[in-house]
Short mmCIF file of N, CA and C in Angstrom, two decimals:
data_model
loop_
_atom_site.label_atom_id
_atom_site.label_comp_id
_atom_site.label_asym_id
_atom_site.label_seq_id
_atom_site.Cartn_x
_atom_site.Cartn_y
_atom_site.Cartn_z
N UNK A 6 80.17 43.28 70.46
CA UNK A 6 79.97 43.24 71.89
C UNK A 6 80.42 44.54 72.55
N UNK A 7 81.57 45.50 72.03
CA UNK A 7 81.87 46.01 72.73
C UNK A 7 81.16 47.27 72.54
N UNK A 8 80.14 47.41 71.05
CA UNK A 8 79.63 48.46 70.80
C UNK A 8 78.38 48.60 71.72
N UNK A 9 78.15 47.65 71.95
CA UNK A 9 77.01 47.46 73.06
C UNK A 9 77.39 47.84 74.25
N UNK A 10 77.81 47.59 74.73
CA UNK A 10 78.62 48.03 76.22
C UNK A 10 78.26 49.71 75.96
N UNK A 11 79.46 50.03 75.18
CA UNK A 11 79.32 51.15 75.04
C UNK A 11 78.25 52.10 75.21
N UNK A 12 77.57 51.82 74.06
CA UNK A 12 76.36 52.00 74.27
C UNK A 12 75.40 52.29 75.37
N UNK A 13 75.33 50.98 76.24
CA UNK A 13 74.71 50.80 76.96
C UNK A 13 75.08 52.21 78.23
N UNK A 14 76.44 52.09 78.12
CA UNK A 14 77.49 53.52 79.05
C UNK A 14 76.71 54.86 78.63
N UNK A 15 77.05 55.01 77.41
CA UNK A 15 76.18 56.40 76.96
C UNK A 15 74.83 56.52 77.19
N UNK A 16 73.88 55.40 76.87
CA UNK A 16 72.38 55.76 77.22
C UNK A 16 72.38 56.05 79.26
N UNK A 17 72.89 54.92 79.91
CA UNK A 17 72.93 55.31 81.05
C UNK A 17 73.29 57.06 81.81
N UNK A 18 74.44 57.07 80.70
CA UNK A 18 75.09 58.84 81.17
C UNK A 18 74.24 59.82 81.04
N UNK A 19 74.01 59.72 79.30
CA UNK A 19 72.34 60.63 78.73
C UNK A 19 70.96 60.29 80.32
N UNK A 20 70.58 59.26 80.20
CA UNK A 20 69.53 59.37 81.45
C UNK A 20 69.97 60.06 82.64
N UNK A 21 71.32 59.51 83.08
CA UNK A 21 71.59 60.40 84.40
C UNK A 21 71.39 61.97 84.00
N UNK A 22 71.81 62.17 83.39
CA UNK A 22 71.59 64.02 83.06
C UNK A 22 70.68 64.43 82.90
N UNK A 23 69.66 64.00 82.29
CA UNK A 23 68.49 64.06 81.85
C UNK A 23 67.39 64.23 83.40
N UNK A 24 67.56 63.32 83.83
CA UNK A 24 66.92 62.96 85.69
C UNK A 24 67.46 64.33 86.03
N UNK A 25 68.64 64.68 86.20
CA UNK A 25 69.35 65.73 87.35
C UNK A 25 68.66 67.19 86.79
N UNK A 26 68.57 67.37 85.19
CA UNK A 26 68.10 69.12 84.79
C UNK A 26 66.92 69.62 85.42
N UNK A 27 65.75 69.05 85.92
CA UNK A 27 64.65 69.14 86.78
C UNK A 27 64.95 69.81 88.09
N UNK A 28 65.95 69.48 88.40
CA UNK A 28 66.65 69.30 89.92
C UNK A 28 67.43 70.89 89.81
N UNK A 29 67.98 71.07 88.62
CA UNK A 29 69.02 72.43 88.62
C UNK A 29 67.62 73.99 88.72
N UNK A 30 66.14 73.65 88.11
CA UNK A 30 65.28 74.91 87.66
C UNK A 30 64.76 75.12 88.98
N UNK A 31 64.75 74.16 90.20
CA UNK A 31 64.51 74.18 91.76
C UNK A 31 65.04 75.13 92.64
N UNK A 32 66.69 75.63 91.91
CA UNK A 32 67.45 75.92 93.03
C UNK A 32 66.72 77.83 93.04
N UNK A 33 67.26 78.76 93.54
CA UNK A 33 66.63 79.83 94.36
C UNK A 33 67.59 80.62 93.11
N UNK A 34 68.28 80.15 92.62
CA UNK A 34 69.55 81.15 92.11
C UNK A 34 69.42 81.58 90.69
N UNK A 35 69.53 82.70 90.55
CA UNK A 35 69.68 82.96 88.86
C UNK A 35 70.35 82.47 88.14
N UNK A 36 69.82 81.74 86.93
CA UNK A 36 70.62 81.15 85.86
C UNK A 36 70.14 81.20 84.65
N UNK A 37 71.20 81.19 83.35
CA UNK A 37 70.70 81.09 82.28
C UNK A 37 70.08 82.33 81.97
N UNK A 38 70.67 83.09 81.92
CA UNK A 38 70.21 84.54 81.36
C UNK A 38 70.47 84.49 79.86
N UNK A 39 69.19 84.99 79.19
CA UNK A 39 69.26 85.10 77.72
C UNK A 39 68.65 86.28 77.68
N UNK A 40 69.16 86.70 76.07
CA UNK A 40 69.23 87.97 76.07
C UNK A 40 68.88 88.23 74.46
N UNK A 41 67.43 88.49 73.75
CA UNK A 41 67.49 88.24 72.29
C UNK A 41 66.55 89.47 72.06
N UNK A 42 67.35 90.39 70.48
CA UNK A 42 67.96 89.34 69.86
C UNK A 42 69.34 89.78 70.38
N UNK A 43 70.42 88.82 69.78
CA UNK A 43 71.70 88.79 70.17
C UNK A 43 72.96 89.95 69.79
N UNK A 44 72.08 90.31 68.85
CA UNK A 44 72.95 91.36 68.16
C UNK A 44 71.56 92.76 67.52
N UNK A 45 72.13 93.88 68.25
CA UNK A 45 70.52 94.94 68.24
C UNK A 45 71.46 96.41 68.01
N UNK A 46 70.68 96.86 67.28
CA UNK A 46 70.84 98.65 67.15
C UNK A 46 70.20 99.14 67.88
N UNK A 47 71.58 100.37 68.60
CA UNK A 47 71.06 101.90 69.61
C UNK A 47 69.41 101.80 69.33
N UNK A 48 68.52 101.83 70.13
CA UNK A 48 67.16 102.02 70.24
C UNK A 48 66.31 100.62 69.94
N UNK A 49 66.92 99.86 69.92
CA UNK A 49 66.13 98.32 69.59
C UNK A 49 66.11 97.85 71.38
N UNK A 50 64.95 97.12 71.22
CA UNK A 50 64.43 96.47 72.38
C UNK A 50 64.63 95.12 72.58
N UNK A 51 65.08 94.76 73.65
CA UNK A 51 65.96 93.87 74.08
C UNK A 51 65.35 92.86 75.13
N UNK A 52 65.33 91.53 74.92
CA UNK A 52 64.07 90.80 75.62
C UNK A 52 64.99 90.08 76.49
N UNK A 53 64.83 90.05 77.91
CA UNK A 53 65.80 89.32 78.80
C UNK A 53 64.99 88.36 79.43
N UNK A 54 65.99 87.01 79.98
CA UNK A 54 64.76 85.96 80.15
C UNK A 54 65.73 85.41 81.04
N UNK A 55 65.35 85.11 82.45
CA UNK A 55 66.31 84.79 84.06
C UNK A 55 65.57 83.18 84.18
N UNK A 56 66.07 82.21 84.25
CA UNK A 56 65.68 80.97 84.53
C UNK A 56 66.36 81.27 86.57
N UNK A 57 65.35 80.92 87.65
CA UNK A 57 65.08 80.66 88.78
C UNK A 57 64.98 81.74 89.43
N UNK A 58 64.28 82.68 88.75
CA UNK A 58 64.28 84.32 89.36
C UNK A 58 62.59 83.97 89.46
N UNK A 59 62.31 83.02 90.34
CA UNK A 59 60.90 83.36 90.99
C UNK A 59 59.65 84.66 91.00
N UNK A 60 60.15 85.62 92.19
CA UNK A 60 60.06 86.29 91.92
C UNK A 60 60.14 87.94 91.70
N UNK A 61 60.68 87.66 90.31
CA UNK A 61 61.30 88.98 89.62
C UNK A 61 62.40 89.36 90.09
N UNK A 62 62.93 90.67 89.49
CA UNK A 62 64.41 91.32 89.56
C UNK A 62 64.59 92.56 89.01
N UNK A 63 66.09 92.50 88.53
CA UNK A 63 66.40 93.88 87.89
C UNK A 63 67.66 93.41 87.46
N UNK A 64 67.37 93.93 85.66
CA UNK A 64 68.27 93.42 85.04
C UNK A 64 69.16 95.37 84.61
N UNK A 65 70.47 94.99 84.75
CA UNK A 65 71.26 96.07 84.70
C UNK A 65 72.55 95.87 83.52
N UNK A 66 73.02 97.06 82.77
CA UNK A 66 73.85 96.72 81.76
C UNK A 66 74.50 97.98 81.57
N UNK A 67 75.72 98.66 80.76
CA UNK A 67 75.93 99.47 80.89
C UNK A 67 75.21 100.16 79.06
N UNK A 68 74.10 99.67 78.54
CA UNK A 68 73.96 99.88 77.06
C UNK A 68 72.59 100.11 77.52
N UNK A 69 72.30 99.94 78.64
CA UNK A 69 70.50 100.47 78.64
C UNK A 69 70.09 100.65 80.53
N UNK A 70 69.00 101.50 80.54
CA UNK A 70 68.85 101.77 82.18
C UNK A 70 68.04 100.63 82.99
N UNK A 71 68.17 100.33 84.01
CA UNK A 71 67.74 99.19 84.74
C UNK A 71 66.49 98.68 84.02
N UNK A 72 66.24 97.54 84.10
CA UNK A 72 64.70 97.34 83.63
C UNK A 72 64.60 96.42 84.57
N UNK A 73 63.34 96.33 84.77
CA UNK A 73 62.73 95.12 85.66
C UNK A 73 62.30 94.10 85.44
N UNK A 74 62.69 93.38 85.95
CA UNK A 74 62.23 91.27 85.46
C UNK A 74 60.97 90.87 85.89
N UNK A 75 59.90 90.78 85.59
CA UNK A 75 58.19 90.29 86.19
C UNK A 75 58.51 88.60 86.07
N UNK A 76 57.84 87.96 86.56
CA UNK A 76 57.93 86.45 87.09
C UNK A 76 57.20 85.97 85.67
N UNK A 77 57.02 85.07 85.23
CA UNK A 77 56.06 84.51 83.96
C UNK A 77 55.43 83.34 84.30
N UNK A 78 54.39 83.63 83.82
CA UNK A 78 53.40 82.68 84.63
C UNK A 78 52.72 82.74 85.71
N UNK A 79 51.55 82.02 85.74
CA UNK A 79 50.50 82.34 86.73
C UNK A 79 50.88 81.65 88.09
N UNK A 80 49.69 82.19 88.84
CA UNK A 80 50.16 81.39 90.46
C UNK A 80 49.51 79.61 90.51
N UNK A 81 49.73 79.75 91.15
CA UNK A 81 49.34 77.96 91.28
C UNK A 81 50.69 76.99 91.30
N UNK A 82 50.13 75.65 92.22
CA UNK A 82 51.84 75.32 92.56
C UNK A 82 51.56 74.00 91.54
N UNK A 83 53.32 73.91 91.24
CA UNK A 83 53.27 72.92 90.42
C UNK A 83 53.30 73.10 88.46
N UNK A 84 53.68 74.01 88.57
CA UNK A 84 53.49 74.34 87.07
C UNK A 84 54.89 74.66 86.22
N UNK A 85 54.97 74.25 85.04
CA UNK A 85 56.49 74.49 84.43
C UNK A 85 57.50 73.33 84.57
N UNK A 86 58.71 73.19 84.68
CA UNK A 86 59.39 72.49 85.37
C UNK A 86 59.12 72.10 86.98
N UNK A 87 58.40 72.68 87.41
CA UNK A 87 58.44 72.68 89.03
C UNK A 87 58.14 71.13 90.06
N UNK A 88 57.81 70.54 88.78
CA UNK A 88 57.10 68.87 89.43
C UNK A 88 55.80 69.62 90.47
N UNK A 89 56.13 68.59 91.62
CA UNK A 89 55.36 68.70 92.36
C UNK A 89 56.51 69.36 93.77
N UNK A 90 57.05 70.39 93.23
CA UNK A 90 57.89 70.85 94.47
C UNK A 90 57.04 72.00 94.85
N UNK A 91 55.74 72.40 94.27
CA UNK A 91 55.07 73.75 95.06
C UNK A 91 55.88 74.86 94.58
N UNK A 92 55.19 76.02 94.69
CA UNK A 92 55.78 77.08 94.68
C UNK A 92 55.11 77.92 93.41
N UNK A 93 55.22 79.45 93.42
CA UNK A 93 54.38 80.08 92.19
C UNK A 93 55.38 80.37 91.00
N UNK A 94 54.38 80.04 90.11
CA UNK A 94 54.90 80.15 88.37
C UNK A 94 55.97 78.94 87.94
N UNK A 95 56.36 79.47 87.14
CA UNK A 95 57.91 78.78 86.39
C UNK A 95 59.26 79.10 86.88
N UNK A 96 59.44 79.74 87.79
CA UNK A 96 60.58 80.25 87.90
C UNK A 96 61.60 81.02 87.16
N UNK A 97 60.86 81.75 86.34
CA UNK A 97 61.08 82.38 85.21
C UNK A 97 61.16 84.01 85.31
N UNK A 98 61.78 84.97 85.24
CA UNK A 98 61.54 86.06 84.82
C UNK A 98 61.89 86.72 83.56
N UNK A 99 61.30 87.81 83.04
CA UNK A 99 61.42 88.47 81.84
C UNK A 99 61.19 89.59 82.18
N UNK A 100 62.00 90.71 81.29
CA UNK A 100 61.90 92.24 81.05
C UNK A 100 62.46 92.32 79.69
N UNK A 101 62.03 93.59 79.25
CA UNK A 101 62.38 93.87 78.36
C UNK A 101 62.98 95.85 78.26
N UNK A 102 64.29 95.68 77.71
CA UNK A 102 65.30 96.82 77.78
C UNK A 102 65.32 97.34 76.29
N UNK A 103 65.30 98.75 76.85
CA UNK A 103 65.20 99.44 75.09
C UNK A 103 66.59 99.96 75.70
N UNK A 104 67.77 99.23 74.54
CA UNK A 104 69.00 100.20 74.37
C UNK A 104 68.91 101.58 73.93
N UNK A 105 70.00 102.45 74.67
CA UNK A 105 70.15 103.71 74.72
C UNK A 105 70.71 103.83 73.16
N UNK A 106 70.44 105.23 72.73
CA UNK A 106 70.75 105.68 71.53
C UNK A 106 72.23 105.87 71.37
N UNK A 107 72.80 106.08 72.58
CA UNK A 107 74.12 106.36 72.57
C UNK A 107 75.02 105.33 72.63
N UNK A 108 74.46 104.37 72.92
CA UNK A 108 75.17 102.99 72.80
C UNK A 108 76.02 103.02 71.93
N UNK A 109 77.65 102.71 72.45
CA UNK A 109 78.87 101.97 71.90
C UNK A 109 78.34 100.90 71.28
N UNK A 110 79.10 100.75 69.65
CA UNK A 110 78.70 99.35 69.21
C UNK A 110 80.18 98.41 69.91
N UNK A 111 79.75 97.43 70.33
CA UNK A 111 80.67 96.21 70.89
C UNK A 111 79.30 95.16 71.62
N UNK A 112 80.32 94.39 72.54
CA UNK A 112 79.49 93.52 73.21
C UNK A 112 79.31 94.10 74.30
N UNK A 113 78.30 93.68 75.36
CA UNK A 113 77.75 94.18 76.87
C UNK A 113 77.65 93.04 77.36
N UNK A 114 77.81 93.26 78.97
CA UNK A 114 77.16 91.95 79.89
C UNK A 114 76.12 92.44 80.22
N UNK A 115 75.68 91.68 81.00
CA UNK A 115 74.04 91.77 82.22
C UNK A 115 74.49 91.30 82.89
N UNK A 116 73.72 92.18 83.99
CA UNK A 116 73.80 91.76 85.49
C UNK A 116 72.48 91.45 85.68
N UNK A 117 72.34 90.51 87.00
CA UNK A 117 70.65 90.45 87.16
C UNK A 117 70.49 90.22 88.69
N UNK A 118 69.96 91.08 89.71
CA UNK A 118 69.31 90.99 90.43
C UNK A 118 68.25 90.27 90.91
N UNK A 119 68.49 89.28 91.72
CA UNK A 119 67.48 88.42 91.55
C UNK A 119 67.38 87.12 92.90
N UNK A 120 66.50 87.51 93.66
CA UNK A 120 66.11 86.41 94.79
C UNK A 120 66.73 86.68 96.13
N UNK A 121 67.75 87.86 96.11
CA UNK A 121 68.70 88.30 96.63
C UNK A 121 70.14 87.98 96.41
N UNK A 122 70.30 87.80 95.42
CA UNK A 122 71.26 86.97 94.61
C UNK A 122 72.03 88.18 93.22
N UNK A 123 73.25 87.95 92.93
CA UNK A 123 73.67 88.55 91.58
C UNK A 123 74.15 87.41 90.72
N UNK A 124 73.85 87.95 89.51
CA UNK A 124 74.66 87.09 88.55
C UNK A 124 75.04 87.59 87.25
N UNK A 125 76.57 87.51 86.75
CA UNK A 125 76.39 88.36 85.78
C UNK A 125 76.63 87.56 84.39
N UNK A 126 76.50 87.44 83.30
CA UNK A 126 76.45 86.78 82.10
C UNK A 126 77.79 87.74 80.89
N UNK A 127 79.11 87.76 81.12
CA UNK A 127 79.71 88.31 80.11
C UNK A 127 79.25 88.08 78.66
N UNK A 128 79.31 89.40 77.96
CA UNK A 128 78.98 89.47 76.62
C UNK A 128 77.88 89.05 75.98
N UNK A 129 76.59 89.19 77.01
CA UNK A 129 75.04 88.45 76.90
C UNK A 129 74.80 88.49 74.79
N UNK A 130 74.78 90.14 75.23
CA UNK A 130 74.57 90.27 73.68
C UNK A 130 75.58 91.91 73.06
N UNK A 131 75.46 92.08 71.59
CA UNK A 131 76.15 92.63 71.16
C UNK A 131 75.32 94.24 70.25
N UNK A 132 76.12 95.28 70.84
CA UNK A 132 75.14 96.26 69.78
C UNK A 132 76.42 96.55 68.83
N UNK A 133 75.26 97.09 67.29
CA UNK A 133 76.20 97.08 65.88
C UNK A 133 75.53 98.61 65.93
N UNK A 134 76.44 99.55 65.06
CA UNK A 134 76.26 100.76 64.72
C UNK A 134 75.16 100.81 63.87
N UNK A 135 74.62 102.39 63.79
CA UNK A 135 73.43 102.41 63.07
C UNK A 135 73.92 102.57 61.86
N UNK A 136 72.86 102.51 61.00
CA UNK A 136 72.96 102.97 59.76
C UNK A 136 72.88 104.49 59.53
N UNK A 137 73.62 104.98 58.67
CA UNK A 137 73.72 106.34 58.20
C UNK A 137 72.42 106.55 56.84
N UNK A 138 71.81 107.32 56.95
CA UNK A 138 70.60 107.35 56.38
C UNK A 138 70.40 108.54 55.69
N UNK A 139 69.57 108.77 54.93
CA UNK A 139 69.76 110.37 54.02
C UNK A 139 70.02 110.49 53.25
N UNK A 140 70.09 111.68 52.06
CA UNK A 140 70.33 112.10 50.91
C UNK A 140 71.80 111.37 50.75
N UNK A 141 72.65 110.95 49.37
CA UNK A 141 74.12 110.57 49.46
C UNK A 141 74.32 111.98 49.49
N UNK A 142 76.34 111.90 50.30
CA UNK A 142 76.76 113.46 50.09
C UNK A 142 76.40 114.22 51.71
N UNK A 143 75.12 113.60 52.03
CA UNK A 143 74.90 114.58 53.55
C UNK A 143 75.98 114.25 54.17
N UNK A 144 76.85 113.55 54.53
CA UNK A 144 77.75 113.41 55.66
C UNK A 144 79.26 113.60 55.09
N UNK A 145 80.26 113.97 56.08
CA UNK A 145 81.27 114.21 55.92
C UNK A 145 82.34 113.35 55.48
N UNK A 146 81.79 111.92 55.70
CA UNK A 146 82.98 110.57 55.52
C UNK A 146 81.98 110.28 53.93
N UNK A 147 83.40 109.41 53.04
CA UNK A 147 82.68 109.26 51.86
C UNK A 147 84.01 110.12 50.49
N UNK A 148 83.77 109.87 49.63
CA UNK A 148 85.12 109.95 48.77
C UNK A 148 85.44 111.15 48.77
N UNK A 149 86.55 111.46 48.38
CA UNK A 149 86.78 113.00 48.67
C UNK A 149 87.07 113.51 47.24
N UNK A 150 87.44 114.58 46.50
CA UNK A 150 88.12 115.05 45.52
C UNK A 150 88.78 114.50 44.88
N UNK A 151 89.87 114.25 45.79
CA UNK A 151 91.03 113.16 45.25
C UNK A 151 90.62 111.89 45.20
N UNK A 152 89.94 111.44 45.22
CA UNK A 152 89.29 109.98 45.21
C UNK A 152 88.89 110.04 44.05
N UNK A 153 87.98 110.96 43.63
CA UNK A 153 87.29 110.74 42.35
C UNK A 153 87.74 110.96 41.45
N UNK A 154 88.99 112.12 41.47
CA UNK A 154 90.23 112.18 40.31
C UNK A 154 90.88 111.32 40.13
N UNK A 155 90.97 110.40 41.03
CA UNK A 155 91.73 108.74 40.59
C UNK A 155 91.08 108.14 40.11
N UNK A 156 89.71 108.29 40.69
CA UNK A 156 88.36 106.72 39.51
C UNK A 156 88.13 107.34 38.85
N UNK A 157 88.23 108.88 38.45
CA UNK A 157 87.97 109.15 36.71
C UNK A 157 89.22 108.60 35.73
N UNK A 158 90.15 109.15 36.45
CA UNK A 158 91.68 108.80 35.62
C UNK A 158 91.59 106.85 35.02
N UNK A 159 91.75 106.37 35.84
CA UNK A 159 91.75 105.06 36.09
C UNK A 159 90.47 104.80 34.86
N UNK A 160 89.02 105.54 34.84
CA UNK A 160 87.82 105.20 34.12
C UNK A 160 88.69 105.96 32.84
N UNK A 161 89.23 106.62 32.21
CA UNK A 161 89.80 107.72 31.01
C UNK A 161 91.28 106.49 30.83
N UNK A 162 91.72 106.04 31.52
CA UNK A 162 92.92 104.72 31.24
C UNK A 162 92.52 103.82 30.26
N UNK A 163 90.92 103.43 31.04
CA UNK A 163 90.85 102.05 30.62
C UNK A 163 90.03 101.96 29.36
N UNK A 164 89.61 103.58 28.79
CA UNK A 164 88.86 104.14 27.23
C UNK A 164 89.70 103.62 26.63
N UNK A 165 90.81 104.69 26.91
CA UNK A 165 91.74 104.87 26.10
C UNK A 165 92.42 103.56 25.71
N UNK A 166 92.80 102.92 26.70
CA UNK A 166 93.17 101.27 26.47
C UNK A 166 92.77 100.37 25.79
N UNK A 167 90.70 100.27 26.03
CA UNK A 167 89.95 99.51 24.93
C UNK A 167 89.93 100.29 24.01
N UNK A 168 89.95 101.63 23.31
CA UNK A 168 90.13 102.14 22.28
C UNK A 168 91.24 101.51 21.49
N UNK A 169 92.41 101.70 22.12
CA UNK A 169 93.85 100.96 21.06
C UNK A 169 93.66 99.77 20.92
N UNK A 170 92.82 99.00 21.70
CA UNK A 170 92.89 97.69 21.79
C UNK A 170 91.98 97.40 20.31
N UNK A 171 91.01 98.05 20.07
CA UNK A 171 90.04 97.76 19.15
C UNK A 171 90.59 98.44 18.07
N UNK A 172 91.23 99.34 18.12
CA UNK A 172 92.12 99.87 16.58
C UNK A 172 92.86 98.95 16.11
N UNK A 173 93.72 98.10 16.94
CA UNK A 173 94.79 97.32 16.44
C UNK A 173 94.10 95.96 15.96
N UNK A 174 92.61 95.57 16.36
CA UNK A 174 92.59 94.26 15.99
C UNK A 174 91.96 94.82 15.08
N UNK A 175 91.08 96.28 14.68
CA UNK A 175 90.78 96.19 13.54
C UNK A 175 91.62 96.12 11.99
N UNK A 176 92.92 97.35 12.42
CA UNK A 176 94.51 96.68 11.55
C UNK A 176 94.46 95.63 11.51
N UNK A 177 94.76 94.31 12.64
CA UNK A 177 94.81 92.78 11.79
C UNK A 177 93.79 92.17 11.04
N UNK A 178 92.94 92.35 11.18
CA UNK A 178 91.67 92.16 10.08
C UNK A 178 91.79 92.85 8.59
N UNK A 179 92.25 93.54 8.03
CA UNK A 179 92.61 94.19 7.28
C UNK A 179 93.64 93.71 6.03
N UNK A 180 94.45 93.23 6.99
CA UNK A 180 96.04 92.76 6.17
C UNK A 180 95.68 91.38 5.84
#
């Protein structure tokens, strides 16, 4: 009996929420900024996506130069989430940002301009360093002298080591 109840509590809660998310894609205000992919290298292009940015904006960051948000979707009222509240498109905007080459690898926010409105999203997404590319040896970081006089030594140890090792069991075989 009481799992029922229960129950019955949770399906009611799930529906209430469910009814109200319709109600949140209405309001005038930017929300829900996504930002993919989530993790991009200096010069990768960066797809931003504004849930209630009607229409359009300007999305700003300190890892790439302003880009601009276009609305998605066609005119006509009633389309997307919108029910029958009127109004053009989805309430949707998108741009897309090509990170700067010089980009710090860490995380970035976005800011977004939008309806006359700001909103900013800490740590939307994250840039990782590039790869070092080229002949081995072109670059300055990488083992040095003394590095490799230790992994030869260490490689001339461990001869010499399986060498005695295989002399002596060949002596016990012997006797």
């Amino acid at each position: 009996m009481r799992n029922t109840r229960a129950l019955a509590v949770a399906g009611a809660a799930v529906a209430a929420l469910g009814l109200s998310a319709p109600a949140a894609v209405a309001w005038e205000t930017p929300s829900n900024i996504t930002a993919l992919p989530s993790v991009i290298a200096p010069g990768g292009q960066l797809t931003i996506t504004v849930d209630g940015c009607r229409n359009g904006g300007t999305a700003t960051s300190n890892a790439f130069s302003p880009t601009r948000l276009s609305p998605v979707g066609g005119g006509g009222g009633g389309k997307g989430n919108e029910g029958d509240r009127g109004g053009a498109g989805s309430g949707t905007a998108r741009g897309t940002a090509v990170i700067n080459s010089n980009a710090r690898p860490g995380p970035y926010d976005i800011t977004v301009d939008c309806n006359g409105r700001r909103m900013t999203k800490p740590q939307a997404f994250t840039v990782i360093g590039g790869v070092r590319g080229g002949i081995g040896g072109s670059t300055t970081t990488g083992a040095t002298p003394t590095d490799v006089a230790i992994g030869g030594g260490l490689v001339a140890a461990a001869v010499v080591g399986g060498g005695v090792f295989w002399m002596r069991r060949r002596a016990e075989r012997r006797i």
